[in-house]
Amino acid sequence: MSEEMQLNGNLEKLMSAPVLNDQATIDGIKNLIDKAAPLVQAGRFNNIIDLLSIISDNIEFLDEAALEKTTKVGEEILALGWTAGNAVRMANAQTEALEKPPGLFQLISSLNDPDVRRSLHFFIGTMRIIGRQMKND
């Protein structure tokens, strides 16, 4: 069987597939082609394929434990961003609700709040670690 005949046979099988008789599938494929065409025409689609190859190769090298650690780090970063974003939004809302900024005595008296002391301790500890790292560089 010639290569052309085999190609035509494969094309006929593909065109007769039930999934291609669905208009939503056809519209989705057309949309995908429209979006991919500029990348193919500019030769940039090859970069995407290369990137996918790199990702695929790295996934093969990762064992289950390394993959779990990587996933956990990603989850921790996401949680940290979520927590920090919520804290900033809440503090911003509380600050905007003030009629005037707190005075020095009010700021000092806020040190009686255990949450304030805990957060200051966290901030100072973080700055200490960054300072050490800067000294060692």
Coordinates of N, CA, C and O in Angstrom, one line a residue:
M1 N 0.8 -1.2 0.0 CA 0.0 0.0 0.0 C 0.9 1.2 0.0 O 1.8 1.3 0.8
S2 N 0.6 2.2 -0.9 CA 1.4 3.4 -1.0 C 1.2 4.3 0.3 O 0.2 4.2 1.0
E3 N 2.1 5.1 0.5 CA 2.0 6.0 1.6 C 0.8 7.0 1.5 O 0.2 7.3 2.5
E4 N 0.6 7.4 0.3 CA -0.6 8.3 0.1 C -1.9 7.6 0.4 O -2.8 8.2 1.0
M5 N -2.0 6.3 0.0 CA -3.2 5.6 0.2 C -3.4 5.4 1.7 O -4.5 5.5 2.2
Q6 N -2.3 5.1 2.4 CA -2.4 4.9 3.8 C -2.8 6.2 4.5 O -3.6 6.1 5.4
L7 N -2.3 7.3 4.1 CA -2.6 8.6 4.6 C -4.1 8.9 4.4 O -4.8 9.3 5.3
N8 N -4.6 8.6 3.2 CA -6.0 8.9 2.9 C -6.9 8.0 3.8 O -7.9 8.4 4.2
G9 N -6.5 6.7 4.0 CA -7.3 5.8 4.8 C -7.3 6.3 6.3 O -8.4 6.3 6.9
N10 N -6.2 6.8 6.8 CA -6.1 7.3 8.1 C -7.0 8.6 8.3 O -7.7 8.8 9.3
L11 N -6.9 9.4 7.2 CA -7.7 10.6 7.2 C -9.2 10.3 7.2 O -10.0 10.9 7.9
E12 N -9.6 9.3 6.4 CA -11.0 8.9 6.4 C -11.5 8.3 7.8 O -12.6 8.7 8.3
K13 N -10.6 7.6 8.4 CA -10.9 7.1 9.8 C -11.1 8.2 10.8 O -12.0 8.2 11.6
L14 N -10.2 9.2 10.7 CA -10.3 10.3 11.6 C -11.5 11.1 11.3 O -12.2 11.5 12.3
M15 N -11.9 11.4 10.1 CA -13.1 12.2 9.8 C -14.4 11.5 10.1 O -15.4 12.1 10.4
S16 N -14.3 10.1 10.2 CA -15.6 9.4 10.5 C -15.7 9.2 12.1 O -16.7 8.6 12.5
A17 N -14.7 9.6 12.8 CA -14.8 9.5 14.3 C -16.0 10.2 14.8 O -16.2 11.4 14.4
P18 N -16.7 9.6 15.7 CA -17.9 10.3 16.3 C -17.6 11.7 16.9 O -18.4 12.6 16.8
V19 N -16.5 11.8 17.5 CA -16.2 13.0 18.2 C -16.1 14.2 17.2 O -16.4 15.3 17.6
L20 N -15.7 13.9 16.0 CA -15.6 15.0 15.0 C -16.9 15.4 14.4 O -17.0 16.3 13.6
N21 N -18.0 14.6 14.7 CA -19.3 15.0 14.3 C -20.0 15.9 15.3 O -21.1 16.3 15.1
D22 N -19.3 16.3 16.4 CA -19.8 17.2 17.4 C -19.4 18.6 17.0 O -18.2 18.9 16.9
Q23 N -20.3 19.5 16.9 CA -20.0 20.9 16.5 C -19.1 21.6 17.5 O -18.3 22.4 17.1
A24 N -19.3 21.3 18.8 CA -18.5 22.0 19.8 C -17.1 21.6 19.7 O -16.2 22.4 19.8
T25 N -16.8 20.3 19.3 CA -15.5 19.8 19.1 C -14.8 20.5 17.9 O -13.7 21.0 17.9
I26 N -15.6 20.6 16.8 CA -15.1 21.2 15.6 C -14.8 22.7 15.9 O -13.7 23.2 15.5
D27 N -15.7 23.4 16.6 CA -15.4 24.8 16.9 C -14.2 25.0 17.8 O -13.4 25.9 17.6
G28 N -14.0 24.1 18.7 CA -12.9 24.1 19.6 C -11.6 23.9 18.8 O -10.6 24.6 19.1
I29 N -11.6 22.9 17.9 CA -10.4 22.7 17.1 C -10.1 23.9 16.2 O -8.9 24.3 16.1
K30 N -11.1 24.5 15.6 CA -10.9 25.7 14.8 C -10.3 26.8 15.6 O -9.4 27.5 15.2
N31 N -10.8 27.0 16.8 CA -10.3 28.0 17.7 C -8.8 27.8 18.1 O -8.0 28.7 18.1
L32 N -8.5 26.5 18.4 CA -7.2 26.1 18.7 C -6.2 26.4 17.5 O -5.1 26.9 17.7
I33 N -6.7 26.1 16.3 CA -5.8 26.3 15.1 C -5.6 27.8 14.9 O -4.5 28.2 14.6
D34 N -6.7 28.6 15.1 CA -6.6 30.0 14.9 C -5.6 30.6 15.9 O -4.8 31.5 15.6
K35 N -5.6 30.1 17.2 CA -4.6 30.6 18.2 C -3.2 30.1 17.9 O -2.3 30.8 18.2
A36 N -3.1 28.9 17.4 CA -1.7 28.4 17.2 C -1.1 28.8 16.0 O 0.1 28.8 15.8
A37 N -1.9 29.3 15.0 CA -1.3 29.6 13.7 C -0.2 30.7 13.7 O 0.8 30.5 13.1
P38 N -0.4 31.8 14.5 CA 0.7 32.8 14.5 C 2.0 32.2 15.1 O 3.1 32.6 14.7
L39 N 1.8 31.3 16.1 CA 3.0 30.7 16.7 C 3.7 29.8 15.7 O 4.9 29.8 15.7
V40 N 2.9 29.0 15.0 CA 3.5 28.2 14.0 C 4.2 29.0 12.9 O 5.3 28.7 12.5
Q41 N 3.5 30.0 12.4 CA 4.0 30.8 11.3 C 5.3 31.6 11.7 O 6.2 31.8 10.9
A42 N 5.4 32.0 13.0 CA 6.6 32.7 13.4 C 7.7 31.8 13.9 O 8.8 32.2 14.3
G43 N 7.4 30.5 13.9 CA 8.4 29.5 14.3 C 8.5 29.5 15.9 O 9.5 28.9 16.4
R44 N 7.6 30.1 16.6 CA 7.6 30.1 18.0 C 7.0 28.8 18.6 O 7.2 28.5 19.8
F45 N 6.2 28.1 17.9 CA 5.6 26.9 18.4 C 6.7 25.9 18.7 O 6.5 25.1 19.7
N46 N 7.8 25.9 18.0 CA 8.9 25.0 18.3 C 9.4 25.2 19.8 O 9.8 24.3 20.5
N47 N 9.4 26.5 20.2 CA 9.9 26.8 21.5 C 8.9 26.2 22.6 O 9.4 25.7 23.6
I48 N 7.6 26.2 22.3 CA 6.7 25.6 23.2 C 6.9 24.1 23.3 O 6.9 23.5 24.4
I49 N 7.1 23.5 22.2 CA 7.4 22.0 22.1 C 8.7 21.7 22.9 O 8.8 20.8 23.7
D50 N 9.7 22.6 22.7 CA 11.0 22.4 23.5 C 10.8 22.5 25.0 O 11.3 21.7 25.8
L51 N 10.0 23.5 25.4 CA 9.7 23.7 26.8 C 8.9 22.5 27.4 O 9.2 22.0 28.5
L52 N 8.0 22.0 26.6 CA 7.2 20.8 27.1 C 8.2 19.6 27.2 O 8.0 18.8 28.1
S53 N 9.1 19.5 26.3 CA 10.1 18.4 26.4 C 10.9 18.5 27.6 O 11.2 17.5 28.3
I54 N 11.4 19.7 27.9 CA 12.2 19.9 29.1 C 11.4 19.6 30.4 O 11.9 18.9 31.3
I55 N 10.1 20.0 30.4 CA 9.3 19.7 31.6 C 9.1 18.2 31.7 O 9.2 17.6 32.8
S56 N 8.8 17.6 30.6 CA 8.6 16.1 30.5 C 9.8 15.4 31.0 O 9.7 14.4 31.8
D57 N 11.0 15.8 30.5 CA 12.3 15.1 30.9 C 12.5 15.3 32.4 O 12.9 14.3 33.1
N58 N 12.2 16.5 33.0 CA 12.4 16.7 34.4 C 11.4 15.9 35.2 O 11.8 15.4 36.3
I59 N 10.2 15.7 34.8 CA 9.2 14.9 35.5 C 9.7 13.5 35.5 O 9.5 12.8 36.6
E60 N 10.3 13.0 34.5 CA 10.8 11.6 34.5 C 11.9 11.4 35.5 O 12.0 10.3 36.0
F61 N 12.7 12.4 35.7 CA 13.8 12.3 36.6 C 13.4 12.4 38.1 O 14.1 12.0 39.0
L62 N 12.2 13.0 38.3 CA 11.8 13.2 39.7 C 11.2 11.9 40.2 O 10.4 11.2 39.5
D63 N 11.6 11.5 41.4 CA 11.0 10.4 42.0 C 9.8 10.9 42.8 O 9.5 12.0 42.9
E64 N 9.1 10.0 43.3 CA 7.8 10.3 44.0 C 8.1 11.3 45.2 O 7.3 12.2 45.4
A65 N 9.1 11.1 46.0 CA 9.4 11.9 47.1 C 9.8 13.3 46.7 O 9.3 14.3 47.2
A66 N 10.6 13.4 45.6 CA 11.0 14.7 45.1 C 9.8 15.5 44.5 O 9.6 16.7 44.7
L67 N 8.9 14.8 43.9 CA 7.7 15.4 43.3 C 6.8 15.9 44.5 O 6.2 17.0 44.4
E68 N 6.7 15.1 45.5 CA 5.8 15.5 46.7 C 6.4 16.7 47.4 O 5.7 17.7 47.7
K69 N 7.8 16.8 47.5 CA 8.4 17.9 48.1 C 8.2 19.2 47.2 O 7.9 20.3 47.7
T70 N 8.3 19.0 45.9 CA 8.1 20.2 45.0 C 6.7 20.7 45.1 O 6.5 21.9 45.2
T71 N 5.8 19.7 45.1 CA 4.4 20.1 45.3 C 4.1 20.8 46.6 O 3.4 21.8 46.6
K72 N 4.7 20.3 47.7 CA 4.5 20.9 49.0 C 5.1 22.3 49.0 O 4.4 23.2 49.6
V73 N 6.2 22.5 48.4 CA 6.8 23.9 48.4 C 5.9 24.8 47.6 O 5.6 26.0 48.0
G74 N 5.3 24.4 46.5 CA 4.4 25.2 45.7 C 3.1 25.5 46.6 O 2.7 26.7 46.6
E75 N 2.6 24.6 47.3 CA 1.5 24.8 48.1 C 1.8 25.8 49.2 O 1.0 26.6 49.6
E76 N 3.0 25.7 49.8 CA 3.4 26.6 50.9 C 3.5 28.0 50.4 O 3.1 29.0 51.1
I77 N 4.1 28.2 49.2 CA 4.2 29.5 48.6 C 2.8 30.1 48.3 O 2.6 31.3 48.6
L78 N 1.9 29.3 47.8 CA 0.6 29.7 47.6 C -0.1 30.1 48.9 O -0.8 31.2 48.9
A79 N 0.0 29.3 49.9 CA -0.6 29.6 51.2 C 0.0 30.9 51.8 O -0.7 31.7 52.4
L80 N 1.3 31.1 51.7 CA 2.0 32.3 52.2 C 1.4 33.5 51.5 O 1.1 34.5 52.1
G81 N 1.3 33.4 50.2 CA 0.8 34.5 49.4 C -0.6 34.9 49.8 O -1.0 36.0 49.9
W82 N -1.4 33.8 50.0 CA -2.8 34.0 50.4 C -2.9 34.7 51.7 O -3.6 35.6 51.9
T83 N -2.1 34.2 52.7 CA -2.1 34.7 54.0 C -1.7 36.2 54.1 O -2.3 37.0 54.7
A84 N -0.5 36.4 53.4 CA 0.0 37.8 53.3 C -1.0 38.7 52.6 O -1.2 39.8 53.1
G85 N -1.6 38.3 51.6 CA -2.6 39.1 50.9 C -3.8 39.4 51.8 O -4.3 40.6 51.8
N86 N -4.3 38.4 52.5 CA -5.4 38.7 53.4 C -5.0 39.6 54.5 O -5.8 40.5 54.9
A87 N -3.8 39.5 55.1 CA -3.4 40.3 56.2 C -3.2 41.8 55.7 O -3.6 42.7 56.4
V88 N -2.7 42.0 54.5 CA -2.5 43.3 54.0 C -3.9 43.9 53.7 O -4.1 45.1 54.1
R89 N -4.8 43.2 53.2 CA -6.2 43.7 52.9 C -6.9 44.1 54.2 O -7.5 45.2 54.3
M90 N -6.8 43.2 55.2 CA -7.4 43.5 56.5 C -6.8 44.8 57.2 O -7.5 45.6 57.7
A91 N -5.4 44.8 57.2 CA -4.7 46.0 57.8 C -5.1 47.2 57.1 O -5.3 48.3 57.7
N92 N -5.2 47.1 55.7 CA -5.5 48.3 54.9 C -6.9 48.8 55.3 O -7.1 50.0 55.4
A93 N -7.9 47.9 55.4 CA -9.2 48.3 55.8 C -9.3 48.9 57.2 O -10.0 49.9 57.3
Q94 N -8.5 48.4 58.1 CA -8.5 48.9 59.5 C -7.9 50.3 59.5 O -8.3 51.2 60.1
T95 N -6.8 50.5 58.7 CA -6.1 51.8 58.6 C -7.0 52.8 57.9 O -7.0 54.0 58.4
E96 N -7.7 52.4 56.9 CA -8.6 53.4 56.2 C -9.7 53.8 57.1 O -10.3 54.9 56.9
A97 N -10.1 52.9 58.0 CA -11.2 53.3 58.9 C -10.9 54.3 60.0 O -11.7 54.9 60.6
L98 N -9.6 54.5 60.2 CA -9.1 55.4 61.2 C -9.4 56.9 60.8 O -9.2 57.2 59.6
E99 N -9.9 57.7 61.7 CA -10.1 59.1 61.4 C -8.8 59.8 61.3 O -8.6 60.7 60.4
K100 N -7.8 59.5 62.2 CA -6.5 60.1 62.1 C -5.5 59.0 62.5 O -5.8 58.0 63.2
P101 N -4.3 59.2 62.1 CA -3.2 58.1 62.4 C -3.0 58.1 63.9 O -3.2 59.1 64.6
P102 N -2.7 56.9 64.4 CA -2.5 56.7 65.9 C -1.2 57.5 66.3 O -0.3 57.7 65.5
G103 N -1.3 58.0 67.5 CA -0.1 58.7 68.1 C 0.9 57.8 68.5 O 0.7 56.6 68.6
L104 N 2.1 58.3 68.9 CA 3.2 57.5 69.4 C 2.8 56.7 70.6 O 3.1 55.5 70.7
F105 N 2.1 57.3 71.5 CA 1.7 56.5 72.7 C 0.8 55.4 72.4 O 0.9 54.3 72.9
Q106 N -0.2 55.6 71.4 CA -1.1 54.5 71.0 C -0.3 53.4 70.3 O -0.6 52.2 70.5
L107 N 0.7 53.8 69.5 CA 1.5 52.7 68.9 C 2.3 51.9 69.9 O 2.4 50.7 69.8
I108 N 2.9 52.6 70.9 CA 3.6 51.9 71.9 C 2.7 51.0 72.8 O 3.0 49.9 73.1
S109 N 1.5 51.5 73.1 CA 0.6 50.7 73.9 C 0.1 49.5 73.1 O -0.4 48.5 73.7
S110 N 0.2 49.5 71.8 CA -0.3 48.4 71.0 C 0.7 47.2 71.2 O 0.4 46.0 70.9
L111 N 1.9 47.5 71.8 CA 2.8 46.4 72.1 C 2.3 45.5 73.2 O 2.8 44.4 73.4
N112 N 1.2 45.9 73.9 CA 0.6 45.0 74.9 C -0.2 43.9 74.3 O -0.5 42.9 74.9
D113 N -0.5 44.0 73.0 CA -1.2 43.0 72.3 C -0.3 41.8 71.9 O 0.7 42.0 71.2
P114 N -0.6 40.6 72.4 CA 0.3 39.5 72.1 C 0.5 39.2 70.6 O 1.5 38.8 70.1
D115 N -0.6 39.5 69.8 CA -0.5 39.3 68.3 C 0.5 40.3 67.7 O 1.2 39.9 66.8
V116 N 0.5 41.5 68.2 CA 1.5 42.5 67.7 C 2.9 42.1 68.1 O 3.8 42.1 67.2
R117 N 3.1 41.6 69.3 CA 4.4 41.2 69.7 C 4.9 40.0 68.9 O 6.0 39.9 68.5
R118 N 4.0 39.0 68.6 CA 4.3 37.8 67.9 C 4.7 38.2 66.4 O 5.7 37.7 65.9
S119 N 3.9 39.1 65.8 CA 4.3 39.5 64.5 C 5.6 40.3 64.4 O 6.3 40.2 63.5
L120 N 5.8 41.2 65.4 CA 7.1 41.9 65.5 C 8.3 40.9 65.6 O 9.3 41.1 65.0
H121 N 8.1 39.9 66.5 CA 9.1 38.9 66.7 C 9.4 38.2 65.4 O 10.6 38.0 65.0
F122 N 8.4 37.8 64.6 CA 8.5 37.2 63.3 C 9.3 38.1 62.4 O 10.2 37.7 61.7
F123 N 8.9 39.4 62.3 CA 9.5 40.3 61.4 C 11.0 40.5 61.8 O 11.9 40.5 60.9
I124 N 11.3 40.7 63.0 CA 12.7 40.9 63.5 C 13.5 39.6 63.2 O 14.6 39.7 62.7
G125 N 12.9 38.5 63.5 CA 13.6 37.2 63.2 C 13.9 37.1 61.7 O 15.0 36.7 61.3
T126 N 13.0 37.4 60.9 CA 13.2 37.4 59.4 C 14.3 38.3 59.0 O 15.2 38.0 58.2
M127 N 14.3 39.5 59.5 CA 15.3 40.5 59.2 C 16.7 40.1 59.7 O 17.7 40.3 59.0
R128 N 16.7 39.4 60.8 CA 18.0 38.9 61.3 C 18.6 37.9 60.4 O 19.8 37.9 60.0
I129 N 17.7 37.0 59.9 CA 18.2 35.9 58.9 C 18.7 36.6 57.6 O 19.7 36.2 57.1
I130 N 17.9 37.5 57.1 CA 18.3 38.2 55.9 C 19.6 39.0 56.1 O 20.5 38.9 55.2
G131 N 19.8 39.6 57.3 CA 21.0 40.3 57.6 C 22.2 39.4 57.6 O 23.3 39.7 57.1
R132 N 22.0 38.2 58.2 CA 23.1 37.2 58.2 C 23.5 36.8 56.8 O 24.7 36.6 56.5
Q133 N 22.5 36.5 56.0 CA 22.8 36.1 54.6 C 23.5 37.2 53.8 O 24.4 36.9 53.0
M134 N 23.1 38.4 54.1 CA 23.8 39.5 53.4 C 25.2 39.7 53.8 O 26.1 40.0 53.0
K135 N 25.5 39.4 55.1 CA 26.9 39.5 55.6 C 27.7 38.4 55.0 O 28.9 38.7 54.8
N136 N 27.2 37.2 54.8 CA 27.9 36.1 54.3 C 28.2 36.2 52.8 O 29.0 35.5 52.3
D137 N 27.4 37.0 52.1 CA 27.6 37.1 50.6 C 28.8 37.9 50.2 O 29.5 38.5 50.7

